[in-house]
């Protein structure tokens, strides 16, 4: 009996933690799915003079990744051409990037976004921080495996070669996926000890002992850290986010803040990313595309809820206001409805 209650305890806790989260997708498998019919419709749409983008959008944004793979297989059988190459030739700009993103699995998409952020001159730290700091252990493990398959390189070596200092150390610690699994045992002593360590390594001393922060942030389970941040307030005059802003700067500060936001409410973090991307005139389409494509089969429904709660306007309406044309139609379809 003790075993059963322990197992049930783990179930509830891992459910609330970052591991094994329930899914809240806006894109699910289509019923009455016929891949050869879809493939034939896409072929006609591509061959149409001026390209029938609407048909391509209607099909690819309302099928799951697994179904899109089947369509690609059928397309090649019918037309003797590769669907991805055909889409590249037929589409352009943000719509092309979006549609090609949908042709990858979530882990493949994350891996290729990471690769693009480190390839060539200069590093796109913003993308690097967003992906590495917001993915769960499970997701990162899968991304690393896929990265190796796709690019014949180790993600941790690439990250180490492309970043430096404490920022590199933090990203590496996260990519090494040493985070504890959530446990059904709440260790109050450990919570207190970690909260005190974070305070003593930061606000209490002159200069920050970043190594201690990195260890705690990258190795403790998410439910444990949520309690640590709560306990931290009894030691420090500032909460964890204020302490981070006081202690570190630049990419390291952004990374720690992203981690805290994701530990506290990952879907709210993405809702805020989307809002920030659309705040400026001329939406940051790369960020918009990445968040929508990478989360539409995971938790975009929940991100939508958080968006409405936080920003008093639905994600659907905000996308409609800040984007246009076929790109807008595709985003709205993936968004899956107005709240």
mmCIF file of C-alpha atoms in Angstrom:
data_model
loop_
_atom_site.group_PDB
_atom_site.id
_atom_site.type_symbol
_atom_site.label_atom_id
_atom_site.label_comp_id
_atom_site.label_asym_id
_atom_site.label_seq_id
_atom_site.Cartn_x
_atom_site.Cartn_y
_atom_site.Cartn_z
ATOM 1 C CA UNK A 1 0.000 0.000 0.000
ATOM 2 C CA UNK A 2 2.857 2.355 0.870
ATOM 3 C CA UNK A 3 4.253 1.736 -2.608
ATOM 4 C CA UNK A 4 0.949 2.597 -4.227
ATOM 5 C CA UNK A 5 0.639 5.882 -2.333
ATOM 6 C CA UNK A 6 4.254 6.721 -3.137
ATOM 7 C CA UNK A 7 3.560 6.060 -6.818
ATOM 8 C CA UNK A 8 0.411 8.197 -6.724
ATOM 9 C CA UNK A 9 2.330 10.950 -4.968
ATOM 10 C CA UNK A 10 4.910 10.914 -7.732
ATOM 11 C CA UNK A 11 2.201 11.043 -10.348
ATOM 12 C CA UNK A 12 0.632 14.159 -8.895
ATOM 13 C CA UNK A 13 3.927 15.868 -8.378
ATOM 14 C CA UNK A 14 5.466 15.118 -11.730
ATOM 15 C CA UNK A 15 2.205 16.369 -13.188
ATOM 16 C CA UNK A 16 2.717 19.717 -11.486
ATOM 17 C CA UNK A 17 6.423 19.849 -12.273
ATOM 18 C CA UNK A 18 8.090 20.432 -15.581
ATOM 19 C CA UNK A 19 8.455 16.760 -16.419
ATOM 20 C CA UNK A 20 5.574 14.836 -17.989
ATOM 21 C CA UNK A 21 3.370 17.869 -18.358
ATOM 22 C CA UNK A 22 -0.117 17.312 -19.733
ATOM 23 C CA UNK A 23 -0.418 18.670 -23.270
ATOM 24 C CA UNK A 24 -2.572 21.600 -24.373
ATOM 25 C CA UNK A 25 -2.081 21.706 -28.159
ATOM 26 C CA UNK A 26 -3.951 23.896 -30.626
ATOM 27 C CA UNK A 27 -2.952 21.579 -33.485
ATOM 28 C CA UNK A 28 -4.067 17.945 -33.241
ATOM 29 C CA UNK A 29 -4.398 15.097 -35.713
ATOM 30 C CA UNK A 30 -7.153 15.675 -38.264
ATOM 31 C CA UNK A 31 -9.941 13.138 -38.353
ATOM 32 C CA UNK A 32 -10.888 11.408 -41.632
ATOM 33 C CA UNK A 33 -7.318 12.027 -42.722
ATOM 34 C CA UNK A 34 -6.403 11.081 -46.292
ATOM 35 C CA UNK A 35 -2.709 11.787 -47.009
ATOM 36 C CA UNK A 36 -2.883 11.104 -50.753
ATOM 37 C CA UNK A 37 -5.851 13.452 -51.154
ATOM 38 C CA UNK A 38 -3.984 16.169 -49.181
ATOM 39 C CA UNK A 39 -0.829 15.609 -51.233
ATOM 40 C CA UNK A 40 -2.747 15.902 -54.510
ATOM 41 C CA UNK A 41 -4.418 19.130 -53.338
ATOM 42 C CA UNK A 42 -1.045 20.595 -52.346
ATOM 43 C CA UNK A 43 0.435 19.637 -55.711
ATOM 44 C CA UNK A 44 -2.402 21.410 -57.523
ATOM 45 C CA UNK A 45 -2.008 24.449 -55.237
ATOM 46 C CA UNK A 46 1.722 24.678 -55.979
ATOM 47 C CA UNK A 47 1.192 24.288 -59.740
ATOM 48 C CA UNK A 48 -1.524 26.967 -59.852
ATOM 49 C CA UNK A 49 -0.414 30.165 -61.527
ATOM 50 C CA UNK A 50 0.626 32.481 -58.684
ATOM 51 C CA UNK A 51 0.427 29.569 -56.152
ATOM 52 C CA UNK A 52 -2.732 28.868 -54.125
ATOM 53 C CA UNK A 53 -1.245 29.634 -50.670
ATOM 54 C CA UNK A 54 -4.611 29.330 -48.922
ATOM 55 C CA UNK A 55 -4.936 25.605 -49.704
ATOM 56 C CA UNK A 56 -1.370 24.920 -48.518
ATOM 57 C CA UNK A 57 -2.079 26.828 -45.278
ATOM 58 C CA UNK A 58 -5.432 25.086 -44.726
ATOM 59 C CA UNK A 59 -3.864 21.662 -45.024
ATOM 60 C CA UNK A 60 -0.489 21.996 -43.290
ATOM 61 C CA UNK A 61 -1.645 24.079 -40.307
ATOM 62 C CA UNK A 62 -4.533 21.712 -39.506
ATOM 63 C CA UNK A 63 -2.586 18.423 -39.515
ATOM 64 C CA UNK A 64 -0.290 17.028 -36.842
ATOM 65 C CA UNK A 65 3.426 16.625 -37.531
ATOM 66 C CA UNK A 66 2.953 12.868 -38.007
ATOM 67 C CA UNK A 67 0.247 13.515 -40.617
ATOM 68 C CA UNK A 68 2.408 16.109 -42.408
ATOM 69 C CA UNK A 69 5.126 13.451 -42.726
ATOM 70 C CA UNK A 70 2.608 11.109 -44.367
ATOM 71 C CA UNK A 71 1.530 13.879 -46.749
ATOM 72 C CA UNK A 72 5.206 14.477 -47.676
ATOM 73 C CA UNK A 73 5.635 10.766 -48.387
ATOM 74 C CA UNK A 74 2.537 10.695 -50.610
ATOM 75 C CA UNK A 75 3.536 13.934 -52.330
ATOM 76 C CA UNK A 76 6.852 12.467 -53.355
ATOM 77 C CA UNK A 77 5.128 9.325 -54.608
ATOM 78 C CA UNK A 78 2.643 11.312 -56.716
ATOM 79 C CA UNK A 79 4.881 14.102 -58.041
ATOM 80 C CA UNK A 80 8.350 12.460 -57.848
ATOM 81 C CA UNK A 81 9.447 15.650 -56.025
ATOM 82 C CA UNK A 82 10.389 16.379 -52.451
ATOM 83 C CA UNK A 83 7.649 18.392 -50.664
ATOM 84 C CA UNK A 84 10.100 20.551 -48.704
ATOM 85 C CA UNK A 85 11.928 21.611 -51.897
ATOM 86 C CA UNK A 86 8.575 22.259 -53.578
ATOM 87 C CA UNK A 87 7.422 24.462 -50.679
ATOM 88 C CA UNK A 88 10.743 26.358 -50.750
ATOM 89 C CA UNK A 89 10.275 27.070 -54.446
ATOM 90 C CA UNK A 90 6.590 28.032 -54.123
ATOM 91 C CA UNK A 91 6.650 30.207 -51.000
ATOM 92 C CA UNK A 92 8.798 33.032 -49.687
ATOM 93 C CA UNK A 93 9.523 35.161 -46.633
ATOM 94 C CA UNK A 94 7.861 34.558 -43.274
ATOM 95 C CA UNK A 95 5.225 32.209 -44.692
ATOM 96 C CA UNK A 96 7.957 29.985 -46.150
ATOM 97 C CA UNK A 97 9.824 29.912 -42.809
ATOM 98 C CA UNK A 98 6.609 29.012 -40.994
ATOM 99 C CA UNK A 99 5.609 26.210 -43.365
ATOM 100 C CA UNK A 100 9.100 24.702 -43.444
ATOM 101 C CA UNK A 101 9.101 24.829 -39.633
ATOM 102 C CA UNK A 102 5.908 22.763 -39.593
ATOM 103 C CA UNK A 103 7.598 20.065 -41.689
ATOM 104 C CA UNK A 104 10.005 19.335 -38.804
ATOM 105 C CA UNK A 105 9.256 17.598 -35.517
ATOM 106 C CA UNK A 106 9.316 19.918 -32.477
ATOM 107 C CA UNK A 107 12.780 18.650 -31.472
ATOM 108 C CA UNK A 108 14.113 18.950 -35.057
ATOM 109 C CA UNK A 109 12.739 22.473 -35.245
ATOM 110 C CA UNK A 110 14.352 23.462 -31.923
ATOM 111 C CA UNK A 111 17.640 21.866 -33.015
ATOM 112 C CA UNK A 112 17.688 23.750 -36.330
ATOM 113 C CA UNK A 113 16.793 27.044 -34.583
ATOM 114 C CA UNK A 114 19.696 26.489 -32.167
ATOM 115 C CA UNK A 115 22.002 25.665 -35.062
ATOM 116 C CA UNK A 116 20.975 28.837 -36.929
ATOM 117 C CA UNK A 117 21.555 30.926 -33.795
ATOM 118 C CA UNK A 118 25.185 29.765 -33.598
ATOM 119 C CA UNK A 119 26.121 29.378 -37.266
ATOM 120 C CA UNK A 120 28.241 31.971 -39.048
ATOM 121 C CA UNK A 121 29.482 35.253 -37.641
ATOM 122 C CA UNK A 122 28.047 36.388 -34.337
ATOM 123 C CA UNK A 123 25.634 34.549 -32.100
ATOM 124 C CA UNK A 124 21.886 35.112 -31.728
ATOM 125 C CA UNK A 125 21.941 34.925 -27.915
ATOM 126 C CA UNK A 126 18.240 35.707 -27.610
ATOM 127 C CA UNK A 127 17.250 32.511 -29.436
ATOM 128 C CA UNK A 128 19.829 30.482 -27.563
ATOM 129 C CA UNK A 129 18.507 31.718 -24.195
ATOM 130 C CA UNK A 130 14.859 31.212 -25.148
ATOM 131 C CA UNK A 131 15.287 27.600 -26.221
ATOM 132 C CA UNK A 132 17.885 26.324 -23.736
ATOM 133 C CA UNK A 133 16.313 28.016 -20.693
ATOM 134 C CA UNK A 134 12.665 27.192 -21.444
ATOM 135 C CA UNK A 135 12.817 23.508 -22.402
ATOM 136 C CA UNK A 136 12.345 20.721 -19.876
ATOM 137 C CA UNK A 137 14.970 18.058 -19.226
ATOM 138 C CA UNK A 138 13.062 15.661 -21.435
ATOM 139 C CA UNK A 139 12.824 18.141 -24.300
ATOM 140 C CA UNK A 140 16.533 19.046 -24.058
ATOM 141 C CA UNK A 141 17.542 15.374 -24.070
ATOM 142 C CA UNK A 142 15.556 14.852 -27.270
ATOM 143 C CA UNK A 143 16.934 18.063 -28.851
ATOM 144 C CA UNK A 144 20.531 16.926 -28.158
ATOM 145 C CA UNK A 145 19.891 13.546 -29.776
ATOM 146 C CA UNK A 146 18.263 15.127 -32.838
ATOM 147 C CA UNK A 147 21.000 17.797 -33.072
ATOM 148 C CA UNK A 148 23.635 15.080 -33.290
ATOM 149 C CA UNK A 149 21.605 13.224 -35.964
ATOM 150 C CA UNK A 150 20.985 16.330 -38.061
ATOM 151 C CA UNK A 151 24.316 18.146 -37.832
ATOM 152 C CA UNK A 152 26.787 15.409 -36.774
ATOM 153 C CA UNK A 153 27.908 17.662 -33.909
ATOM 154 C CA UNK A 154 27.387 17.697 -30.134
ATOM 155 C CA UNK A 155 25.138 20.496 -28.945
ATOM 156 C CA UNK A 156 27.164 21.090 -25.774
ATOM 157 C CA UNK A 157 30.402 21.470 -27.755
ATOM 158 C CA UNK A 158 28.702 23.907 -30.134
ATOM 159 C CA UNK A 159 27.337 25.953 -27.224
ATOM 160 C CA UNK A 160 30.764 25.976 -25.520
ATOM 161 C CA UNK A 161 32.451 27.103 -28.735
ATOM 162 C CA UNK A 162 29.984 29.877 -29.374
ATOM 163 C CA UNK A 163 29.556 31.488 -25.958
ATOM 164 C CA UNK A 164 31.922 32.463 -23.165
ATOM 165 C CA UNK A 165 32.286 33.111 -19.439
ATOM 166 C CA UNK A 166 29.536 32.421 -16.914
ATOM 167 C CA UNK A 167 26.892 32.643 -19.643
ATOM 168 C CA UNK A 168 28.530 29.654 -21.378
ATOM 169 C CA UNK A 169 28.808 27.779 -18.059
ATOM 170 C CA UNK A 170 25.114 28.239 -17.318
ATOM 171 C CA UNK A 171 23.949 27.152 -20.795
ATOM 172 C CA UNK A 172 26.279 24.138 -20.664
ATOM 173 C CA UNK A 173 25.010 23.124 -17.241
ATOM 174 C CA UNK A 174 21.447 23.222 -18.610
ATOM 175 C CA UNK A 175 22.291 21.341 -21.818
ATOM 176 C CA UNK A 176 23.929 18.588 -19.734
ATOM 177 C CA UNK A 177 20.434 17.831 -18.327
ATOM 178 C CA UNK A 178 21.432 16.972 -14.774
ATOM 179 C CA UNK A 179 18.186 18.299 -13.309
ATOM 180 C CA UNK A 180 16.625 16.124 -10.584
ATOM 181 C CA UNK A 181 13.316 14.480 -11.342
ATOM 182 C CA UNK A 182 10.451 15.845 -9.230
ATOM 183 C CA UNK A 183 10.059 13.749 -6.069
ATOM 184 C CA UNK A 184 7.028 13.098 -3.893
ATOM 185 C CA UNK A 185 9.185 13.840 -0.834
ATOM 186 C CA UNK A 186 9.400 17.529 0.063
ATOM 187 C CA UNK A 187 12.813 18.102 1.616
ATOM 188 C CA UNK A 188 12.289 21.245 3.691
ATOM 189 C CA UNK A 189 15.852 21.216 4.961
ATOM 190 C CA UNK A 190 17.224 21.161 1.421
ATOM 191 C CA UNK A 191 14.805 23.920 0.370
ATOM 192 C CA UNK A 192 16.004 26.091 3.249
ATOM 193 C CA UNK A 193 19.655 25.295 2.548
ATOM 194 C CA UNK A 194 19.357 26.148 -1.178
ATOM 195 C CA UNK A 195 17.499 29.395 -0.429
ATOM 196 C CA UNK A 196 20.200 30.414 2.064
ATOM 197 C CA UNK A 197 22.988 29.430 -0.374
ATOM 198 C CA UNK A 198 21.447 31.562 -3.148
ATOM 199 C CA UNK A 199 21.276 34.514 -0.759
ATOM 200 C CA UNK A 200 24.817 34.045 0.585
ATOM 201 C CA UNK A 201 26.243 33.583 -2.918
ATOM 202 C CA UNK A 202 24.593 36.781 -4.143
ATOM 203 C CA UNK A 203 22.951 39.638 -2.299
ATOM 204 C CA UNK A 204 24.724 39.024 1.025
ATOM 205 C CA UNK A 205 28.273 39.260 -0.323
ATOM 206 C CA UNK A 206 30.325 41.589 -2.442
ATOM 207 C CA UNK A 207 30.515 40.094 -5.923
ATOM 208 C CA UNK A 208 28.438 37.073 -6.910
ATOM 209 C CA UNK A 209 29.395 33.421 -6.529
ATOM 210 C CA UNK A 210 27.798 32.575 -9.888
ATOM 211 C CA UNK A 211 28.937 28.920 -9.775
ATOM 212 C CA UNK A 212 26.654 28.249 -6.788
ATOM 213 C CA UNK A 213 23.707 29.860 -8.564
ATOM 214 C CA UNK A 214 24.374 27.794 -11.702
ATOM 215 C CA UNK A 215 24.493 24.529 -9.741
ATOM 216 C CA UNK A 216 21.201 25.149 -7.947
ATOM 217 C CA UNK A 217 19.385 26.523 -11.021
ATOM 218 C CA UNK A 218 20.513 23.700 -13.309
ATOM 219 C CA UNK A 219 20.293 20.661 -11.014
ATOM 220 C CA UNK A 220 17.257 21.009 -8.755
ATOM 221 C CA UNK A 221 13.813 19.867 -9.812
ATOM 222 C CA UNK A 222 11.286 22.494 -10.804
ATOM 223 C CA UNK A 223 8.822 21.961 -7.881
ATOM 224 C CA UNK A 224 11.807 22.147 -5.493
ATOM 225 C CA UNK A 225 13.009 25.428 -7.029
ATOM 226 C CA UNK A 226 9.532 26.941 -6.828
ATOM 227 C CA UNK A 227 9.653 26.359 -3.065
ATOM 228 C CA UNK A 228 13.258 27.586 -2.856
ATOM 229 C CA UNK A 229 12.304 30.933 -4.435
ATOM 230 C CA UNK A 230 9.440 31.263 -1.975
ATOM 231 C CA UNK A 231 11.751 30.487 0.973
ATOM 232 C CA UNK A 232 14.411 32.838 -0.439
ATOM 233 C CA UNK A 233 12.212 35.818 0.450
ATOM 234 C CA UNK A 234 12.678 35.080 4.150
ATOM 235 C CA UNK A 235 16.454 35.592 3.750
ATOM 236 C CA UNK A 236 16.679 38.351 1.186
ATOM 237 C CA UNK A 237 15.093 41.824 1.114
ATOM 238 C CA UNK A 238 14.600 41.225 -2.644
ATOM 239 C CA UNK A 239 12.831 38.383 -4.438
ATOM 240 C CA UNK A 240 14.816 36.122 -6.748
ATOM 241 C CA UNK A 241 14.196 38.165 -9.897
ATOM 242 C CA UNK A 242 15.187 41.453 -8.241
ATOM 243 C CA UNK A 243 18.306 39.768 -6.846
ATOM 244 C CA UNK A 244 19.272 38.546 -10.324
ATOM 245 C CA UNK A 245 18.882 42.077 -11.721
ATOM 246 C CA UNK A 246 21.119 43.445 -8.966
ATOM 247 C CA UNK A 247 23.795 40.768 -9.184
ATOM 248 C CA UNK A 248 24.402 39.940 -12.851
ATOM 249 C CA UNK A 249 24.100 41.695 -16.204
ATOM 250 C CA UNK A 250 23.770 41.018 -19.926
ATOM 251 C CA UNK A 251 23.045 37.546 -21.303
ATOM 252 C CA UNK A 252 23.638 35.912 -17.931
ATOM 253 C CA UNK A 253 20.961 38.103 -16.348
ATOM 254 C CA UNK A 254 18.529 37.340 -19.207
ATOM 255 C CA UNK A 255 19.195 33.605 -18.841
ATOM 256 C CA UNK A 256 18.612 33.488 -15.077
ATOM 257 C CA UNK A 257 15.452 35.611 -15.421
ATOM 258 C CA UNK A 258 14.141 33.325 -18.186
ATOM 259 C CA UNK A 259 14.746 30.286 -15.961
ATOM 260 C CA UNK A 260 12.868 31.818 -13.017
ATOM 261 C CA UNK A 261 9.963 32.815 -15.285
ATOM 262 C CA UNK A 262 9.783 29.317 -16.780
ATOM 263 C CA UNK A 263 10.006 27.605 -13.378
ATOM 264 C CA UNK A 264 7.181 29.776 -12.117
ATOM 265 C CA UNK A 265 4.925 29.595 -15.194
ATOM 266 C CA UNK A 266 6.352 28.440 -18.492
ATOM 267 C CA UNK A 267 3.246 29.259 -20.530
ATOM 268 C CA UNK A 268 3.161 32.801 -19.165
ATOM 269 C CA UNK A 269 6.807 33.195 -20.215
ATOM 270 C CA UNK A 270 5.871 32.277 -23.815
ATOM 271 C CA UNK A 271 2.795 34.531 -23.707
ATOM 272 C CA UNK A 272 5.063 37.435 -22.747
ATOM 273 C CA UNK A 273 7.565 36.514 -25.482
ATOM 274 C CA UNK A 274 4.745 36.685 -28.024
ATOM 275 C CA UNK A 275 3.479 39.981 -26.642
ATOM 276 C CA UNK A 276 6.971 41.530 -26.727
ATOM 277 C CA UNK A 277 7.490 40.299 -30.290
ATOM 278 C CA UNK A 278 4.346 42.134 -31.377
ATOM 279 C CA UNK A 279 4.826 45.300 -29.304
ATOM 280 C CA UNK A 280 7.025 47.050 -31.819
ATOM 281 C CA UNK A 281 5.935 48.305 -35.199
ATOM 282 C CA UNK A 282 6.739 45.513 -37.619
ATOM 283 C CA UNK A 283 6.356 42.404 -35.461
ATOM 284 C CA UNK A 284 9.504 40.395 -34.737
ATOM 285 C CA UNK A 285 8.351 37.658 -37.072
ATOM 286 C CA UNK A 286 11.192 35.244 -36.269
ATOM 287 C CA UNK A 287 10.213 35.120 -32.585
ATOM 288 C CA UNK A 288 6.512 34.919 -33.431
ATOM 289 C CA UNK A 289 7.073 32.048 -35.857
ATOM 290 C CA UNK A 290 9.346 30.173 -33.466
ATOM 291 C CA UNK A 291 7.058 30.301 -30.443
ATOM 292 C CA UNK A 292 3.910 29.411 -32.412
ATOM 293 C CA UNK A 293 5.542 26.588 -34.416
ATOM 294 C CA UNK A 294 7.440 25.078 -31.480
ATOM 295 C CA UNK A 295 4.483 25.151 -29.058
ATOM 296 C CA UNK A 296 1.398 24.503 -31.248
ATOM 297 C CA UNK A 297 1.482 20.746 -30.622
ATOM 298 C CA UNK A 298 2.534 21.108 -26.967
ATOM 299 C CA UNK A 299 0.904 23.894 -24.949
ATOM 300 C CA UNK A 300 -0.213 26.759 -27.185
ATOM 301 C CA UNK A 301 -3.782 26.456 -25.870
ATOM 302 C CA UNK A 302 -2.516 27.207 -22.359
ATOM 303 C CA UNK A 303 -0.234 29.988 -23.660
ATOM 304 C CA UNK A 304 -3.350 31.546 -25.232
ATOM 305 C CA UNK A 305 -5.111 31.480 -21.848
ATOM 306 C CA UNK A 306 -2.130 33.096 -20.112
ATOM 307 C CA UNK A 307 -1.889 35.702 -22.883
ATOM 308 C CA UNK A 308 -5.508 36.778 -22.431
ATOM 309 C CA UNK A 309 -5.187 36.827 -18.632
ATOM 310 C CA UNK A 310 -1.985 38.870 -18.679
ATOM 311 C CA UNK A 311 -2.544 41.232 -21.601
ATOM 312 C CA UNK A 312 -6.336 41.673 -21.516
ATOM 313 C CA UNK A 313 -6.572 40.851 -25.202
ATOM 314 C CA UNK A 314 -6.641 37.529 -26.999
ATOM 315 C CA UNK A 315 -3.561 36.191 -28.765
ATOM 316 C CA UNK A 316 -5.713 35.763 -31.880
ATOM 317 C CA UNK A 317 -6.712 39.454 -31.985
ATOM 318 C CA UNK A 318 -3.138 40.579 -31.284
ATOM 319 C CA UNK A 319 -1.769 38.459 -34.147
ATOM 320 C CA UNK A 320 -4.523 39.793 -36.431
ATOM 321 C CA UNK A 321 -3.522 43.375 -35.572
ATOM 322 C CA UNK A 322 0.238 42.986 -35.972
ATOM 323 C CA UNK A 323 0.663 40.711 -39.003
ATOM 324 C CA UNK A 324 -0.762 40.581 -42.504
ATOM 325 C CA UNK A 325 -1.382 38.501 -45.595
ATOM 326 C CA UNK A 326 -0.892 34.754 -45.880
ATOM 327 C CA UNK A 327 1.565 34.755 -42.972
ATOM 328 C CA UNK A 328 -1.204 36.135 -40.756
ATOM 329 C CA UNK A 329 -3.679 33.507 -42.007
ATOM 330 C CA UNK A 330 -1.236 30.702 -41.202
ATOM 331 C CA UNK A 331 -0.503 32.042 -37.696
ATOM 332 C CA UNK A 332 -4.196 32.477 -36.915
ATOM 333 C CA UNK A 333 -4.907 28.940 -38.061
ATOM 334 C CA UNK A 334 -2.146 27.551 -35.794
ATOM 335 C CA UNK A 335 -3.403 29.747 -32.958
ATOM 336 C CA UNK A 336 -6.587 27.698 -33.227
ATOM 337 C CA UNK A 337 -9.256 30.268 -32.398
ATOM 338 C CA UNK A 338 -10.120 33.411 -30.479
ATOM 339 C CA UNK A 339 -10.573 33.519 -26.697
#
